[in-house]
Amino acid sequence: MKVHFIGIGGIGLSALARFLNYDGHEVSGSDMKSSPITLELEKEGIKVSSPQDAKNISEDFDLVIYSAAVTDENPELIEARLKQIRTLSRKEALPIVLGDKKNFCVAGAHGKSTTTAILASIMQSSTLIGAISKDFGSNFRYVNDLVCFEADESDASFLLSNPYCSIVTNAEPEHMEYYHYDYEKFYEAYRKFIELGTKRVLNGEDEHIQKLDIKDADFLYPSCDIKNLSYLLKDGEPCTKFDLKDLGSFEVWGFGYHIAVDASLAILAALNELDIETIRKNITYYKGIKKRFDLVQKNENFALIDDYAHHPTEIEATMKSVELYDNLTNINKRVVIWQPHKYSRTNDNLEGFKRCFRRCDELIILPIWTIPGEQVIEIDFKKEFAQYNPIFADKLKTSKGKVELIKDGKIIKTIDSGIILGVGAGDITYQLR
């Protein structure tokens, strides 16, 4: 097939494009502008056009796949429809990509990228993930028809992922605007996803998974199944060590109880394919994923960490990891730079956001990162976060050993010591680098 991707530079769509390219299809794509991802795609032989233009749509395309960010006004989507080329959203295209594969699909409000990446390192399989695994330096790997896939509940697309094994880290309500704030509809989607799997691996202590009343599954009960939890630095890198059930001891990259839970779910899923000693060895190949406790810079008195956390539960877990890192390095100062993500998410979870930064010594708040067309909701950050006496900045600039906060075009503060944690799902990751 000749397949064209509109919005190919996105982390999720680029993985699908790569997969189809390696699967023998002729792939092209477009995006609004060039990016590190589009440059990588071009190196792999995929033609990428930018900006987007109707002339990029050829008569001989068999299929056009577009990202969730693409609107009906997009010139390429309009042209494809005028030429009566089959057009599918990313969600609708999943059965074409995954339909005949043996898929280990990981879903959950939090931890699904990490769990998928750990599982991919253990299985040494093909992988489609919404983040960059440092094990293989990509959001994609093509090995065979055994696939580790990060399944997305935000638009219910996980229901189209054809799971052989359904893995759920947690089912905390998120993206409720998609489900029209209908909680029964939300939980029913998770129930359907789990029941699609021949094998099922679930966090049995998650209160939301418990509501689904699933009977036939391999349950992880972290409070009793995970024992002898400890944290250490190995060559300056964070490491979590733990015992799991009667399976012995494991070491995995990263800090925190949540890392042990994610790794344990991956181990239990991998037991459907591999022996325990192979799992114990292969899990050490996992080296973290970009934007998840990602140590961008570090020296004796300064550490700069980039983390994708953009929900209070995620930020709370990351703050605990920072606390562990602080205890092992004795840097003794914790600064958080927060870029709120979307008005709806910030407003829906405002009380959680007001609590989740309590382990920091200083809070810096950047403007909300939003998406085109999102309804603006007035939030008085100065009032709501007064307990932290936050600093408000427009953007930040980093160089070796320091971070500069910029407001109205002027540097208002320079931070050159402490553990500086940047959290958010917007462009803060680029500012931190």
Coordinates of C-alpha atoms in Angstrom, one line a residue:
M1 CA 0.0 0.0 0.0
K2 CA 1.0 3.6 -0.5
V3 CA 0.1 5.4 2.7
H4 CA 0.4 9.1 3.5
F5 CA 0.3 10.5 7.1
I6 CA -0.9 14.0 7.9
G7 CA 0.7 15.1 11.1
I8 CA 3.5 12.6 10.8
G9 CA 5.8 14.5 13.2
G10 CA 3.6 13.6 16.2
I11 CA 5.0 11.0 18.6
G12 CA 2.1 8.6 18.1
L13 CA 1.6 8.9 14.4
S14 CA 5.3 8.7 13.6
A15 CA 5.5 5.3 15.3
L16 CA 2.6 4.0 13.1
A17 CA 4.3 5.4 10.0
R18 CA 7.6 3.7 10.9
F19 CA 5.8 0.4 11.6
L20 CA 4.1 0.4 8.2
N21 CA 7.3 1.4 6.5
Y22 CA 9.2 -1.5 8.0
D23 CA 6.2 -3.7 7.3
G24 CA 6.8 -3.2 3.6
H25 CA 4.5 -0.4 2.7
E26 CA 5.4 2.8 0.8
V27 CA 5.1 5.6 3.3
S28 CA 5.1 9.4 3.1
G29 CA 3.9 12.2 5.3
S30 CA 3.6 15.8 6.1
D31 CA 3.7 18.2 9.1
M32 CA 3.4 21.9 9.7
K33 CA 7.1 22.2 10.2
S34 CA 10.3 20.2 10.3
S35 CA 11.2 18.7 13.7
P36 CA 13.7 16.2 15.1
I37 CA 11.1 13.4 14.6
T38 CA 10.6 14.3 10.9
L39 CA 14.3 14.5 10.3
E40 CA 14.6 11.0 11.7
L41 CA 11.8 9.7 9.5
E42 CA 13.6 11.1 6.4
K43 CA 16.7 9.3 7.4
E44 CA 14.7 6.1 7.4
G45 CA 13.6 6.7 3.8
I46 CA 10.2 8.3 4.5
K47 CA 9.5 11.4 2.4
V48 CA 8.2 14.2 4.7
S49 CA 6.8 17.5 3.3
S50 CA 6.4 20.7 5.3
P51 CA 4.3 22.8 5.4
Q52 CA 1.2 20.9 4.6
D53 CA -0.2 21.5 1.1
A54 CA -2.9 19.9 -1.1
K55 CA -0.3 19.2 -3.8
N56 CA 1.3 16.6 -1.4
I57 CA -1.7 14.3 -2.0
S58 CA -1.1 12.0 -4.9
E59 CA -3.8 10.3 -6.9
D60 CA -2.1 6.9 -6.4
F61 CA -2.3 6.9 -2.6
D62 CA -4.2 4.0 -1.2
L63 CA -4.8 5.4 2.2
V64 CA -4.4 8.7 4.1
I65 CA -4.1 8.6 7.9
Y66 CA -4.3 11.8 9.9
S67 CA -3.6 12.7 13.5
A68 CA -6.2 13.8 16.1
A69 CA -4.9 17.4 15.8
V70 CA -5.8 17.6 12.1
T71 CA -9.1 19.4 11.5
D72 CA -11.6 19.1 8.6
E73 CA -10.1 22.4 7.2
N74 CA -6.7 20.8 6.6
P75 CA -5.8 21.3 2.9
E76 CA -4.4 17.8 2.6
L77 CA -7.4 16.1 4.2
I78 CA -9.7 18.1 2.0
E79 CA -7.7 17.1 -1.1
A80 CA -7.7 13.4 -0.2
R81 CA -11.4 13.4 0.3
L82 CA -12.0 15.3 -3.0
K83 CA -9.9 12.6 -4.7
Q84 CA -11.9 9.9 -3.0
I85 CA -8.9 8.4 -1.3
R86 CA -9.7 6.4 1.8
T87 CA -9.0 8.5 4.9
L88 CA -8.7 7.2 8.4
S89 CA -7.9 8.8 11.8
R90 CA -5.0 7.4 13.7
K91 CA -7.6 5.6 15.9
E92 CA -9.4 4.1 12.9
A93 CA -6.1 2.9 11.4
L94 CA -5.0 0.8 14.3
P95 CA -6.7 -2.4 13.1
I96 CA -4.7 -2.1 9.8
V97 CA -1.4 -1.8 11.7
L98 CA -2.1 -4.2 14.6
G99 CA -4.8 -6.5 13.3
D100 CA -2.7 -9.6 12.5
K101 CA -0.1 -9.2 15.2
K102 CA 0.4 -10.7 18.7
N103 CA -0.1 -7.5 20.7
F104 CA 0.7 -6.9 24.4
C105 CA -1.2 -3.7 24.9
V106 CA -0.7 -1.4 27.9
A107 CA -3.3 1.1 29.1
G108 CA -3.8 3.3 32.1
A109 CA -4.0 7.0 33.1
H110 CA -0.5 6.9 34.4
G111 CA 2.6 4.7 33.8
K112 CA 1.6 3.2 30.5
S113 CA 4.6 4.6 28.5
T114 CA 7.0 3.4 31.2
T115 CA 5.4 -0.1 31.5
T116 CA 5.3 -0.5 27.7
A117 CA 9.0 0.5 27.4
I118 CA 10.0 -1.9 30.2
L119 CA 8.0 -4.7 28.6
A120 CA 9.6 -3.9 25.2
S121 CA 13.1 -4.2 26.8
I122 CA 12.2 -7.5 28.4
M123 CA 10.6 -9.0 25.3
Q124 CA 13.1 -7.5 22.8
S125 CA 10.0 -7.3 20.5
S126 CA 8.5 -4.8 18.0
T127 CA 7.3 -1.7 19.8
L128 CA 5.0 1.2 19.3
I129 CA 5.1 3.7 22.2
G130 CA 4.2 7.3 22.8
A131 CA 7.7 8.2 24.1
I132 CA 11.3 7.6 23.2
S133 CA 12.8 4.5 24.9
K134 CA 16.5 5.1 25.7
D135 CA 17.1 1.3 25.3
F136 CA 16.6 1.6 21.5
G137 CA 16.6 5.4 21.0
S138 CA 13.1 5.6 19.4
N139 CA 9.3 5.4 19.9
F140 CA 9.4 2.5 17.5
R141 CA 11.2 -0.8 16.9
Y142 CA 10.4 -3.4 14.3
V143 CA 11.5 -7.0 15.1
N144 CA 8.7 -9.4 14.4
D145 CA 4.9 -9.8 14.8
L146 CA 5.2 -9.8 18.6
V147 CA 4.3 -6.2 19.5
C148 CA 4.4 -4.1 22.7
F149 CA 1.9 -1.3 22.2
E150 CA 1.0 1.7 24.3
A151 CA -2.8 1.7 24.1
D152 CA -4.5 5.1 24.4
E153 CA -7.7 5.5 26.5
S154 CA -8.0 9.2 25.8
D155 CA -10.2 8.7 22.7
A156 CA -11.1 5.0 23.4
S157 CA -8.7 4.0 20.6
F158 CA -7.4 1.2 22.8
L159 CA -10.6 -0.7 21.9
L160 CA -9.2 -1.0 18.3
S161 CA -5.7 -2.3 19.4
N162 CA -6.5 -6.0 19.1
P163 CA -4.8 -7.1 22.4
Y164 CA -3.5 -10.6 22.9
C165 CA -2.6 -9.5 26.4
S166 CA -4.4 -6.5 28.0
I167 CA -2.3 -4.8 30.7
V168 CA -3.7 -2.0 32.8
T169 CA -1.6 0.0 35.3
N170 CA -4.6 2.0 36.7
A171 CA -8.0 3.3 35.5
E172 CA -8.2 6.7 37.1
P173 CA -10.6 8.9 35.2
E174 CA -8.8 11.1 32.7
H175 CA -9.7 12.8 29.4
M176 CA -13.3 12.9 30.7
E177 CA -14.2 15.6 28.1
Y178 CA -14.0 12.8 25.5
Y179 CA -16.4 10.6 27.5
H180 CA -18.7 13.6 28.1
Y181 CA -18.1 13.2 31.8
D182 CA -20.0 10.0 31.8
Y183 CA -18.2 7.8 34.2
E184 CA -20.1 4.6 33.4
K185 CA -19.1 5.1 29.7
F186 CA -15.5 5.6 30.8
Y187 CA -15.3 2.5 32.9
E188 CA -17.2 0.4 30.3
A189 CA -14.5 1.3 27.8
Y190 CA -11.8 -0.1 30.2
R191 CA -13.9 -3.2 30.8
K192 CA -14.2 -3.9 27.1
F193 CA -10.5 -3.3 26.5
I194 CA -9.5 -5.8 29.3
E195 CA -12.0 -8.4 28.0
L196 CA -10.6 -8.2 24.5
G197 CA -7.4 -9.8 25.7
T198 CA -6.9 -13.5 25.8
K199 CA -4.4 -12.8 28.7
R200 CA -5.0 -10.0 31.2
V201 CA -2.6 -8.4 33.7
L202 CA -4.0 -5.9 36.1
N203 CA -3.1 -3.8 39.1
G204 CA -5.5 -5.4 41.6
E205 CA -5.1 -2.6 44.2
D206 CA -6.2 0.2 41.9
E207 CA -9.5 1.3 43.2
H208 CA -10.8 2.1 39.7
I209 CA -9.8 -1.3 38.3
Q210 CA -11.6 -2.9 41.2
K211 CA -14.8 -1.1 40.1
L212 CA -14.7 -3.1 36.8
D213 CA -15.3 -6.4 38.6
I214 CA -12.9 -8.4 36.4
K215 CA -12.7 -12.1 37.4
D216 CA -10.3 -13.8 35.0
A217 CA -6.9 -12.0 35.1
D218 CA -3.4 -12.2 36.6
F219 CA -3.6 -9.6 39.4
L220 CA -0.7 -7.7 40.9
Y221 CA -1.2 -6.8 44.5
P222 CA 1.7 -4.4 45.1
S223 CA 1.4 -4.1 48.9
C224 CA 2.0 -7.8 49.4
D225 CA 3.6 -8.9 46.0
I226 CA 6.4 -6.4 46.0
K227 CA 8.9 -6.8 48.9
N228 CA 12.3 -5.6 50.0
L229 CA 12.1 -2.3 48.0
S230 CA 15.3 -0.3 47.9
Y231 CA 16.8 2.6 45.8
L232 CA 20.4 3.2 44.8
L233 CA 22.5 5.1 42.4
K234 CA 24.5 3.0 39.9
D235 CA 27.1 5.0 38.0
G236 CA 25.0 8.1 38.9
E237 CA 21.8 6.6 37.5
P238 CA 18.7 5.9 39.5
C239 CA 17.9 2.3 40.2
T240 CA 15.0 0.5 42.0
K241 CA 15.5 -3.0 43.4
F242 CA 12.7 -5.3 44.6
D243 CA 11.5 -8.8 45.1
L244 CA 8.3 -9.9 43.3
K245 CA 6.1 -12.7 44.6
D246 CA 8.1 -15.9 44.6
L247 CA 10.0 -14.9 41.4
G248 CA 13.1 -13.5 43.1
S249 CA 14.9 -10.2 42.9
F250 CA 14.8 -7.6 40.0
E251 CA 16.6 -4.3 39.3
V252 CA 15.1 -1.7 37.0
W253 CA 16.2 1.8 36.0
G254 CA 14.4 4.6 37.8
F255 CA 13.3 5.7 41.2
G256 CA 10.1 5.0 43.1
Y257 CA 7.4 2.7 44.2
H258 CA 5.5 3.4 41.0
I259 CA 8.5 2.2 39.0
A260 CA 8.4 -1.1 40.9
V261 CA 4.7 -1.4 40.2
D262 CA 5.1 -0.7 36.4
A263 CA 8.1 -3.1 36.2
S264 CA 6.1 -5.8 38.0
L265 CA 3.2 -5.6 35.6
A266 CA 5.6 -5.9 32.7
I267 CA 7.3 -8.9 34.3
L268 CA 3.9 -10.7 34.9
A269 CA 2.9 -10.0 31.2
A270 CA 6.3 -11.2 29.9
L271 CA 5.8 -14.5 31.7
N272 CA 3.3 -15.4 28.9
E273 CA 6.3 -15.5 26.5
L274 CA 9.6 -15.9 28.4
D275 CA 11.2 -17.8 31.2
I276 CA 11.9 -15.9 34.4
E277 CA 15.7 -15.8 34.1
T278 CA 15.5 -14.3 30.6
I279 CA 13.1 -11.7 32.0
R280 CA 15.5 -11.0 34.9
K281 CA 18.4 -10.4 32.5
N282 CA 16.5 -8.4 29.9
I283 CA 14.9 -5.9 32.3
T284 CA 18.3 -4.5 32.9
Y285 CA 18.4 -3.3 29.2
Y286 CA 15.7 -0.7 30.1
K287 CA 17.4 2.7 30.6
G288 CA 14.4 4.9 31.0
I289 CA 12.4 6.9 28.5
K290 CA 12.9 10.5 27.5
K291 CA 10.8 13.0 29.4
R292 CA 10.3 10.6 32.3
F293 CA 12.7 11.6 35.2
D294 CA 15.0 12.5 32.4
L295 CA 18.3 13.8 33.8
V296 CA 19.2 16.5 31.2
Q297 CA 22.1 17.9 33.2
K298 CA 23.8 17.1 36.4
N299 CA 26.9 18.1 38.5
E300 CA 27.7 18.0 42.1
N301 CA 25.3 20.8 43.2
F302 CA 22.9 20.9 40.2
A303 CA 20.5 18.5 38.5
L304 CA 18.0 19.4 35.8
I305 CA 15.2 16.9 35.3
D306 CA 12.6 16.8 32.5
D307 CA 9.4 14.9 33.2
Y308 CA 6.2 14.6 31.2
A309 CA 4.0 14.5 34.3
H310 CA 1.0 16.7 33.7
H311 CA -1.6 15.3 36.1
P312 CA -1.5 15.6 39.9
T313 CA -1.1 11.9 40.5
E314 CA 1.9 11.8 38.1
I315 CA 3.5 14.9 39.6
E316 CA 3.1 13.4 43.1
A317 CA 4.9 10.3 42.0
T318 CA 7.7 12.2 40.3
M319 CA 8.1 14.5 43.4
K320 CA 8.7 11.3 45.5
S321 CA 11.4 10.3 43.0
V322 CA 13.0 13.7 43.4
E323 CA 12.9 13.3 47.1
L324 CA 14.7 9.9 46.8
Y325 CA 17.3 11.5 44.4
D326 CA 17.8 14.3 46.9
N327 CA 18.4 11.9 49.8
L328 CA 21.0 10.0 47.8
T329 CA 22.8 13.1 46.4
N330 CA 22.4 15.6 49.3
I331 CA 21.8 18.5 46.9
N332 CA 19.1 19.6 49.4
K333 CA 17.1 22.1 47.3
R334 CA 14.0 21.2 45.1
V335 CA 12.7 23.7 42.5
V336 CA 9.7 22.8 40.3
I337 CA 9.0 24.5 37.0
W338 CA 5.4 23.7 36.0
Q339 CA 3.9 24.3 32.6
P340 CA 0.1 23.6 33.1
H341 CA -1.3 21.5 30.2
K342 CA -4.7 22.5 28.8
Y343 CA -7.3 24.7 30.5
S344 CA -9.7 21.8 30.9
R345 CA -7.2 19.4 32.6
T346 CA -5.9 22.2 34.8
N347 CA -9.4 23.3 35.9
D348 CA -10.7 19.7 36.3
N349 CA -7.8 18.8 38.6
L350 CA -7.1 22.1 40.3
E351 CA -7.4 20.8 43.9
G352 CA -5.0 18.0 43.1
F353 CA -2.5 20.4 41.5
K354 CA -2.7 22.6 44.6
R355 CA -1.5 19.7 46.7
C356 CA 1.0 17.9 44.5
F357 CA 3.8 20.4 44.8
R358 CA 4.1 20.2 48.6
R359 CA 7.5 18.6 48.5
C360 CA 9.2 21.4 46.6
D361 CA 11.1 24.4 48.1
E362 CA 10.2 26.7 45.2
L363 CA 7.5 26.7 42.5
I364 CA 7.7 28.4 39.2
I365 CA 4.6 28.6 37.0
L366 CA 4.7 29.1 33.2
P367 CA 1.7 30.0 31.0
I368 CA -0.8 27.3 30.2
W369 CA 0.2 25.2 27.2
T370 CA -3.0 24.8 25.2
I371 CA -4.2 23.5 21.9
P372 CA -5.9 25.4 19.1
G373 CA -9.5 26.0 19.6
E374 CA -9.6 25.0 23.3
Q375 CA -12.1 27.0 25.4
V376 CA -10.2 29.5 27.7
I377 CA -11.1 29.0 31.4
E378 CA -10.1 31.8 33.8
I379 CA -7.9 30.4 36.6
D380 CA -6.4 32.8 39.2
F381 CA -3.1 31.0 39.7
K382 CA -1.7 33.7 42.0
K383 CA -4.7 33.2 44.4
E384 CA -5.0 29.4 44.0
F385 CA -1.3 28.7 44.6
A386 CA -0.6 31.5 47.1
Q387 CA 0.6 28.9 49.7
Y388 CA 3.7 28.3 47.5
N389 CA 4.4 32.0 46.8
P390 CA 5.2 31.0 43.2
I391 CA 7.3 32.9 40.7
F392 CA 5.5 33.5 37.4
A393 CA 7.7 33.4 34.2
D394 CA 6.9 33.6 30.5
K395 CA 9.6 31.1 29.5
L396 CA 13.0 29.8 30.6
K397 CA 16.4 29.5 29.0
T398 CA 19.0 26.9 30.0
S399 CA 22.7 26.7 29.6
K400 CA 25.4 24.6 31.3
G401 CA 24.8 24.6 35.0
K402 CA 22.0 27.1 35.1
V403 CA 18.4 28.0 34.3
E404 CA 17.3 31.6 33.6
L405 CA 13.7 32.6 34.1
I406 CA 12.4 35.2 31.7
K407 CA 9.4 37.6 32.1
D408 CA 8.5 40.4 29.7
G409 CA 11.7 39.7 27.8
K410 CA 14.0 40.2 30.9
I411 CA 15.8 37.7 33.1
I412 CA 14.1 37.8 36.5
K413 CA 16.0 35.0 38.2
T414 CA 18.9 32.6 37.6
I415 CA 19.0 29.2 39.2
D416 CA 22.4 27.5 39.4
S417 CA 22.1 25.1 42.2
G418 CA 19.5 22.5 43.4
I419 CA 17.4 19.8 41.8
I420 CA 15.3 21.6 39.2
L421 CA 12.3 19.6 38.0
G422 CA 10.4 20.7 34.9
V423 CA 6.9 19.1 34.5
G424 CA 4.4 19.3 31.8
A425 CA 3.3 17.9 28.4
G426 CA 3.9 21.1 26.3
D427 CA 7.0 22.7 24.9
I428 CA 8.7 22.9 28.3
T429 CA 10.8 19.8 27.3
Y430 CA 12.4 21.9 24.6
Q431 CA 13.0 24.9 26.9
L432 CA 14.7 22.7 29.4
R433 CA 17.2 21.5 26.7

